[in-house]
Coordinates of C-alpha atoms and ligand atoms in Angstrom, one line a residue:
M1 CA 0.0 0.1 0.0
R2 CA 1.4 3.5 -1.0
V3 CA 1.9 5.8 1.9
G4 CA -0.8 8.4 0.7
D5 CA -3.3 5.5 0.5
V6 CA -3.5 4.8 4.1
R7 CA -6.9 5.7 5.5
T8 CA -7.5 3.8 8.7
D9 CA -5.7 3.9 12.3
R10 CA -5.2 0.2 11.9
Q11 CA -3.3 0.6 8.5
A12 CA -1.3 3.5 10.0
S13 CA -0.1 1.4 12.8
A14 CA 0.7 -1.6 10.5
A15 CA 2.8 0.6 8.2
L16 CA 4.5 2.7 11.0
Q17 CA 5.8 -0.7 12.4
V18 CA 7.1 -1.8 9.0
F19 CA 8.9 1.6 8.8
A20 CA 10.3 1.2 12.1
R21 CA 11.6 -2.2 11.8
R22 CA 13.2 -1.3 8.5
V23 CA 15.0 1.9 9.6
G24 CA 15.9 0.3 13.0
L25 CA 13.9 2.5 15.4
R26 CA 12.1 1.0 18.6
I27 CA 8.7 2.0 19.0
E28 CA 7.0 -1.4 20.0
N29 CA 4.7 -1.2 22.8
G30 CA 4.8 2.6 22.4
R31 CA 1.9 5.1 21.7
V32 CA 0.2 6.8 18.6
R33 CA -0.7 10.2 18.4
R34 CA -2.9 11.3 15.4
S35 CA -3.5 14.7 14.4
S36 CA -6.2 15.8 11.7
S37 CA -6.3 18.3 9.0
R38 CA -8.8 21.0 9.1
F39 CA -11.4 22.9 6.9
C40 CA -11.9 26.4 7.5
L41 CA -15.5 27.2 7.3
G42 CA -14.9 31.1 7.7
V43 CA -13.2 33.5 7.5
E44 CA -10.5 32.4 5.2
H45 CA -7.6 34.8 5.5
G46 CA -9.5 36.3 8.5
D47 CA -6.9 35.2 11.2
Y48 CA -4.1 37.5 10.5
N49 CA -7.1 40.3 9.7
G50 CA -8.7 39.8 13.3
T51 CA -12.0 38.1 12.3
D52 CA -13.7 35.8 14.3
L53 CA -12.9 32.1 12.8
F54 CA -14.9 28.9 12.5
G55 CA -13.8 25.6 11.3
V56 CA -13.5 21.7 11.9
G57 CA -11.2 19.0 12.1
T58 CA -11.5 16.5 9.1
D59 CA -10.1 13.0 8.8
R60 CA -7.1 13.2 6.8
F61 CA -4.3 12.7 9.3
I62 CA -0.7 12.6 10.3
W63 CA 0.2 9.7 12.8
L64 CA 3.5 9.6 14.9
A65 CA 4.2 6.3 16.6
Y66 CA 6.7 7.0 19.4
R67 CA 8.4 5.5 22.5
P68 CA 11.1 6.9 24.9
N69 CA 14.6 5.7 24.0
G70 CA 16.3 6.4 27.2
T71 CA 18.8 8.8 25.6
A72 CA 18.6 12.4 25.3
R73 CA 18.4 11.9 21.4
I74 CA 15.1 12.5 19.4
R75 CA 15.2 10.0 16.5
L76 CA 12.5 10.7 13.7
F77 CA 11.7 9.1 10.5
S78 CA 9.0 9.8 8.0
G79 CA 7.6 7.4 5.8
N80 CA 6.6 10.1 3.5
F81 CA 10.1 11.4 3.1
P82 CA 12.0 8.1 3.2
R83 CA 15.0 9.7 1.3
D84 CA 15.6 12.0 4.3
G85 CA 16.4 9.0 6.4
I86 CA 16.8 9.5 10.4
I87 CA 16.6 13.0 11.6
E88 CA 18.3 13.3 15.0
I89 CA 18.1 16.0 17.5
R90 CA 20.1 16.1 20.7
G91 CA 18.7 18.7 23.4
A92 CA 17.8 21.7 21.4
E93 CA 20.9 21.6 19.1
V94 CA 19.3 22.6 15.8
P95 CA 20.5 24.7 12.7
P96 CA 19.8 28.4 13.2
P97 CA 16.2 29.5 12.3
K98 CA 15.2 30.1 8.8
T99 CA 18.1 28.2 7.4
V100 CA 16.7 24.8 6.7
R101 CA 14.5 25.1 3.5
D102 CA 12.9 22.2 1.8
A103 CA 13.3 19.3 4.5
W104 CA 10.7 18.2 6.6
A105 CA 13.4 18.1 9.5
R106 CA 12.6 21.8 9.9
F107 CA 9.4 20.9 11.9
P108 CA 11.0 18.8 14.7
Y109 CA 14.1 21.4 14.7
G110 CA 11.6 24.4 14.9
V111 CA 9.7 22.5 17.9
A112 CA 13.0 22.0 19.8
W113 CA 14.0 25.6 19.2
V114 CA 10.9 27.2 20.2
L115 CA 10.7 25.0 23.5
R116 CA 14.2 26.0 24.3
R117 CA 13.2 29.5 24.0
E118 CA 10.5 29.3 26.0
G119 CA 12.7 27.6 28.5
I120 CA 11.0 24.2 28.6
P121 CA 13.7 21.4 29.0
V122 CA 13.9 18.9 26.2
A123 CA 16.1 16.4 28.0
R124 CA 14.3 13.1 27.3
G125 CA 14.5 11.7 23.5
F126 CA 12.4 9.1 22.0
D127 CA 12.4 6.9 18.8
G128 CA 9.5 8.1 16.5
V129 CA 8.0 7.1 12.9
L130 CA 5.6 9.4 11.1
L131 CA 3.2 8.9 8.2
G132 CA 0.5 11.2 6.8
N133 CA -2.1 11.6 4.2
I134 CA -3.1 15.1 4.4
P135 CA -2.8 16.7 0.9
G136 CA -0.3 19.7 0.7
G137 CA -1.8 23.1 0.6
G138 CA -5.2 24.0 2.1
M139 CA -5.7 21.5 4.7
S140 CA -3.0 22.6 7.3
R141 CA -0.5 19.7 7.0
S142 CA 2.0 21.9 8.4
A143 CA 0.2 23.0 11.6
S144 CA -0.9 19.2 12.0
L145 CA 2.7 18.1 11.9
T146 CA 3.9 20.8 14.3
L147 CA 1.1 20.2 17.0
N148 CA 1.8 16.5 16.8
L149 CA 5.5 16.9 17.5
L150 CA 4.9 19.5 19.8
L151 CA 2.6 17.7 22.3
T152 CA 4.6 14.5 22.0
V153 CA 7.9 16.2 22.9
L154 CA 5.9 17.9 26.0
E155 CA 4.5 14.3 26.9
V156 CA 7.7 12.5 26.7
N157 CA 9.5 15.1 28.8
G158 CA 6.8 14.8 31.5
V159 CA 5.7 18.6 31.1
P160 CA 2.3 19.3 32.4
P161 CA 0.2 20.4 29.7
P162 CA 0.3 24.2 29.0
D163 CA -2.8 26.3 28.5
P164 CA -4.1 25.3 25.0
M165 CA -3.6 28.8 23.8
R166 CA -0.1 28.9 24.8
I167 CA 0.3 25.7 22.4
V168 CA -1.3 27.4 19.8
D169 CA 1.2 30.3 20.3
M170 CA 4.3 27.9 20.3
A171 CA 3.1 26.0 17.2
Q172 CA 2.7 29.0 15.4
A173 CA 5.8 30.3 16.7
V174 CA 7.6 27.2 15.3
E175 CA 6.3 28.4 11.8
N176 CA 6.6 32.0 12.2
D177 CA 10.0 32.4 13.9
Y178 CA 12.1 28.9 13.0
I179 CA 10.6 28.3 9.5
G180 CA 10.1 31.7 8.5
S181 CA 6.3 31.1 7.2
P182 CA 4.1 34.3 7.9
C183 CA 1.2 31.8 8.7
G184 CA -1.7 33.1 11.4
N185 CA -3.2 30.9 14.0
L186 CA -6.2 29.5 12.2
D187 CA -4.9 26.2 11.5
Q188 CA -3.5 25.6 14.9
I189 CA -6.7 26.5 16.7
M190 CA -8.8 24.5 14.2
I191 CA -6.8 21.4 14.8
L192 CA -6.2 21.7 18.5
F193 CA -9.7 22.4 19.6
A194 CA -11.5 20.1 16.8
K195 CA -14.3 18.0 17.9
A196 CA -16.1 15.2 16.2
G197 CA -19.4 16.6 14.8
M198 CA -18.7 20.1 16.3
G199 CA -17.5 23.5 14.6
T200 CA -14.9 25.4 16.9
Y201 CA -15.7 29.1 17.1
Y202 CA -12.8 31.4 17.9
S203 CA -13.0 34.7 19.2
P204 CA -9.8 36.7 19.1
A205 CA -11.1 39.5 21.3
R206 CA -11.4 37.2 24.2
R207 CA -8.8 34.7 22.8
S208 CA -11.5 32.2 23.5
V209 CA -12.9 29.1 21.7
R210 CA -16.6 27.4 22.1
H211 CA -18.0 24.5 20.3
I212 CA -21.2 24.6 18.2
P213 CA -22.8 21.2 17.0
I214 CA -23.2 21.7 13.3
G215 CA -25.5 20.3 10.9
A216 CA -28.1 19.2 13.4
G217 CA -31.4 18.0 11.2
A218 CA -29.7 18.6 8.1
P219 CA -30.0 16.1 5.2
A220 CA -26.8 14.0 5.1
F221 CA -23.8 15.9 3.9
R222 CA -20.1 15.7 3.3
L223 CA -17.2 18.3 3.1
V224 CA -15.1 17.3 0.1
S225 CA -11.6 18.2 -0.6
L226 CA -10.6 18.7 -4.2
D227 CA -7.0 18.3 -4.1
T228 CA -5.6 19.7 -7.4
G229 CA -2.4 17.6 -7.5
T230 CA -0.2 21.0 -7.3
E231 CA 2.2 21.4 -4.6
R232 CA 2.2 24.9 -3.0
P233 CA 5.5 26.3 -2.0
G234 CA 5.7 27.5 1.8
L235 CA 3.7 30.6 2.4
E236 CA 6.8 32.7 3.0
T237 CA 7.1 32.5 -0.8
S238 CA 3.5 32.6 -1.9
T239 CA 1.3 35.1 -2.8
Y240 CA -0.1 35.0 0.8
R241 CA 3.0 36.9 2.3
I242 CA 2.0 39.9 -0.4
R243 CA -1.5 39.8 0.8
R244 CA -0.6 39.8 4.6
A245 CA 1.7 43.0 3.7
E246 CA -1.1 44.7 1.8
C247 CA -3.5 44.3 4.7
E248 CA -1.0 45.5 7.1
E249 CA -0.1 48.5 5.1
L250 CA -3.8 49.4 4.6
V251 CA -4.4 49.1 8.5
S252 CA -1.2 51.5 9.0
L253 CA -2.4 54.1 6.4
A254 CA -6.0 54.4 7.7
A255 CA -5.1 53.9 11.5
P256 CA -4.3 57.5 12.2
E257 CA -7.5 59.0 10.7
F258 CA -9.9 56.0 11.4
G259 CA -8.6 54.4 14.6
I260 CA -8.7 50.9 13.1
R261 CA -6.1 48.3 14.5
C262 CA -6.8 45.6 11.9
L263 CA -9.1 45.2 8.9
A264 CA -11.7 43.3 10.9
D265 CA -12.3 46.5 12.8
V266 CA -14.2 48.0 9.6
R267 CA -17.4 46.7 10.5
S268 CA -19.8 49.4 9.8
P269 CA -20.8 50.6 6.5
E270 CA -20.1 54.2 7.2
L271 CA -16.7 53.4 8.1
Y272 CA -16.1 51.0 5.1
R273 CA -17.4 53.5 2.6
A274 CA -15.3 56.4 4.3
I275 CA -12.2 54.3 4.0
L276 CA -13.1 53.3 0.3
A277 CA -13.5 57.1 -0.6
R278 CA -10.3 57.9 1.1
F279 CA -8.0 55.3 -0.4
G280 CA -10.0 53.7 -3.3
E281 CA -8.1 55.8 -6.0
S282 CA -4.6 55.6 -4.6
H283 CA -4.6 52.0 -3.2
P284 CA -7.3 50.1 -5.5
A285 CA -6.0 46.7 -4.8
H286 CA -5.5 47.2 -1.0
C287 CA -9.4 48.3 -1.1
R288 CA -10.1 45.2 -2.9
R289 CA -8.6 43.2 -0.2
L290 CA -10.7 45.3 2.5
K291 CA -13.8 44.5 0.3
Y292 CA -13.5 41.0 0.7
I293 CA -12.8 40.8 4.4
Y294 CA -15.7 43.3 5.1
E295 CA -18.1 41.3 3.2
A296 CA -16.9 38.0 4.5
Q297 CA -17.1 39.1 8.0
R298 CA -20.8 40.3 7.4
R299 CA -21.6 36.8 6.0
F300 CA -19.9 35.0 8.9
T301 CA -22.7 35.3 11.6
R302 CA -25.3 34.2 9.1
M303 CA -23.1 31.2 8.1
V304 CA -22.5 30.1 11.9
R305 CA -26.5 30.5 12.5
A306 CA -27.1 28.4 9.6
W307 CA -24.5 25.8 10.4
R308 CA -26.1 25.4 13.7
A309 CA -29.6 25.4 12.3
G310 CA -28.5 22.7 9.6
D311 CA -29.6 25.1 7.0
L312 CA -26.9 23.9 4.4
A313 CA -28.5 26.0 1.4
T314 CA -27.3 29.0 3.4
V315 CA -24.0 27.5 4.3
G316 CA -23.2 26.6 0.9
A317 CA -24.3 30.1 -0.5
V318 CA -22.0 31.7 1.9
M319 CA -19.3 29.5 1.0
R320 CA -19.6 30.1 -2.7
A321 CA -19.9 34.1 -2.1
D322 CA -16.5 33.7 0.1
G323 CA -15.0 32.0 -2.9
H324 CA -15.8 34.5 -5.4
G325 CA -14.6 37.1 -2.9
L326 CA -11.2 35.0 -2.5
R327 CA -11.0 34.8 -6.3
D328 CA -12.0 38.2 -7.6
D329 CA -11.2 40.7 -4.5
Y330 CA -8.7 39.0 -2.3
E331 CA -7.2 37.4 -5.6
I332 CA -5.6 34.6 -3.7
S333 CA -6.8 31.7 -5.5
G334 CA -5.1 29.8 -8.4
R335 CA -5.9 28.5 -11.7
E336 CA -6.1 24.8 -10.8
L337 CA -8.1 25.6 -7.7
E338 CA -10.6 27.7 -9.9
T339 CA -11.0 24.5 -12.3
M340 CA -12.1 22.6 -9.2
C341 CA -14.7 25.1 -8.2
D342 CA -15.9 25.8 -11.7
L343 CA -16.3 21.8 -12.0
A344 CA -17.9 21.3 -8.6
R345 CA -20.5 24.2 -9.4
T346 CA -21.9 22.5 -12.3
V347 CA -22.7 19.4 -10.4
P348 CA -26.4 19.2 -8.9
G349 CA -26.1 18.4 -5.2
V350 CA -23.1 20.9 -4.8
L351 CA -24.2 23.5 -2.4
G352 CA -20.9 25.6 -2.2
E353 CA -17.5 25.6 -3.1
R354 CA -14.1 27.7 -2.9
M355 CA -10.3 27.5 -2.7
L356 CA -9.1 26.5 0.8
G357 CA -6.1 27.7 3.1
G358 CA -3.1 29.9 2.0
G359 CA -4.0 29.9 -1.7
D360 CA -2.5 29.9 -5.3
K361 CA -2.3 26.0 -5.3
G362 CA -3.2 22.9 -3.2
A363 CA -7.0 21.9 -2.4
A364 CA -10.2 23.5 -3.0
G365 CA -13.3 22.4 -1.0
A366 CA -17.0 22.0 -1.5
L367 CA -20.0 21.5 0.5
V368 CA -21.8 18.5 -1.1
L369 CA -25.2 16.6 -0.4
A370 CA -23.8 12.9 0.6
A371 CA -25.9 11.4 -2.3
A372 CA -24.2 13.6 -4.9
V373 CA -20.6 12.7 -4.1
P374 CA -20.1 10.3 -6.6
R375 CA -21.6 12.5 -9.2
L376 CA -18.7 15.2 -8.3
R377 CA -16.1 12.7 -8.3
R378 CA -17.2 11.5 -11.8
A379 CA -17.1 15.3 -13.1
V380 CA -13.8 16.1 -11.5
E381 CA -12.3 12.7 -12.8
R382 CA -13.7 13.4 -16.4
A383 CA -12.6 17.0 -16.9
Y384 CA -10.0 18.0 -14.5
P385 CA -7.3 16.0 -16.4
L386 CA -8.5 17.5 -19.6
C387 CA -7.9 20.9 -18.2
H388 CA -4.7 20.3 -16.5
P389 CA -3.1 17.2 -18.2
A390 CA 0.2 17.8 -15.9
Y391 CA -1.9 16.9 -13.1
A392 CA -3.6 14.0 -14.4
G393 CA -2.2 11.4 -12.2
R394 CA -2.1 13.4 -9.0
F395 CA -5.4 15.3 -8.3
A396 CA -7.8 13.5 -5.9
V397 CA -11.4 14.0 -4.3
H398 CA -11.4 13.2 -0.7
E399 CA -14.8 12.9 1.2
L400 CA -14.4 14.1 4.7
N401 CA -15.7 13.5 8.0
I402 CA -15.8 16.0 10.9
V403 CA -13.5 14.4 13.6
D404 CA -11.3 15.1 16.9
G405 CA -8.1 17.3 16.1
L406 CA -5.8 15.3 18.3
T407 CA -6.0 11.7 19.9
V408 CA -3.2 9.6 21.7
G409 CA -3.4 5.9 22.6
P410 CA -1.3 2.9 22.6
L411 CA 0.3 1.4 19.4
R412 CA -1.4 -2.0 18.6
A413 CA 0.9 -4.5 17.2
Ligands
GLA1 C1 -2.9 29.3 5.9 C2 -2.2 30.0 7.2 C3 -3.4 30.3 8.0 C4 -4.7 31.1 7.3 C5 -5.1 30.5 5.9 C6 -6.0 31.2 5.4 O1 -3.5 28.0 6.2 O2 -1.6 29.1 7.7 O3 -2.9 31.1 9.2 O4 -4.3 32.1 7.2 O5 -3.8 30.0 5.2 O6 -7.3 31.2 5.9

């Protein structure tokens, strides 16, 4: 079985043990920590703009099987990157920040580095083997990996679990300060707090989280990820970095006159219109970014209410409108992502669709009536390879369930 085809915990455990034996790591009678992917239900690109956030954990995972090895060395092997061999870390001796580029080792290095900076001792080592089936770009593979490693290192070292928001901050710091990715905190929050059958509602004003049961009474539905087969480079080299900078620039231009601290502060139509009147001509692109955030924020409350009420038609309509805003105003989508959306939109039973996550490449997503999933799959399988032959063998349609973000338990032989 290919690594990416692993679906169940049982398959993952078996594959992890095969890898461990092959490379000589000792994980027998150890534990497995499983971390999910996430699907942002709104506001996409709202985290670094200060909006409320809503999302769920989804069942594409990273599994880490591990066992303390009685030394001070962490020894890790990833079944997804076998050529990288075993990664070794002693204490927090790691390369300086932002120097390791394309190797997955930058994640465990970053975890060790952030923990040392936080004054948390990393003295006890372990052997660990990893395996993941989260597509790259759009579903938070990097945050899932970071959280998984971080929680495992803390547990092996007997550190009492810190406040969850501190874990979010440390995981974000691994990406911001060690790896150099300008990501926000959406992914970490949506994975760390994810609960089966629930949406996670994050309010940045209070840094608080609450869970909202979603889809009650609704007809059977699926969230579907439409993986374009493209690989998105890190956010630091994507349009993402430019969009963040534009949003921050507009805030600093508008702050003296209008008193805003982030684009999410632009809530009233009067303030919105005043800012457009002031900067529309001099900074048209910046104002389009604001337009998306302003409109998506206005749709957000309706969307959360509709999720709670099981009103899928409204949820889908909001998802579609957000997708158009991300494509036309925020201009953060990509050709292959939009092909997936255009195809999905033609299929009866698809209620909404849009690009997911950081942008440019990766995966789009859709809200689909369960009965219509096979139809969507057929439509994508027929037309997508004709539109993008270069990705003919690499795209995929993943039906997703809403699951817990982090679980841990014994590794079964
Ligand atoms: C990426 C980033 C997140 C968030 C999303 C867009 O996934 O890592 O912080 O900004 O893009 O919503």
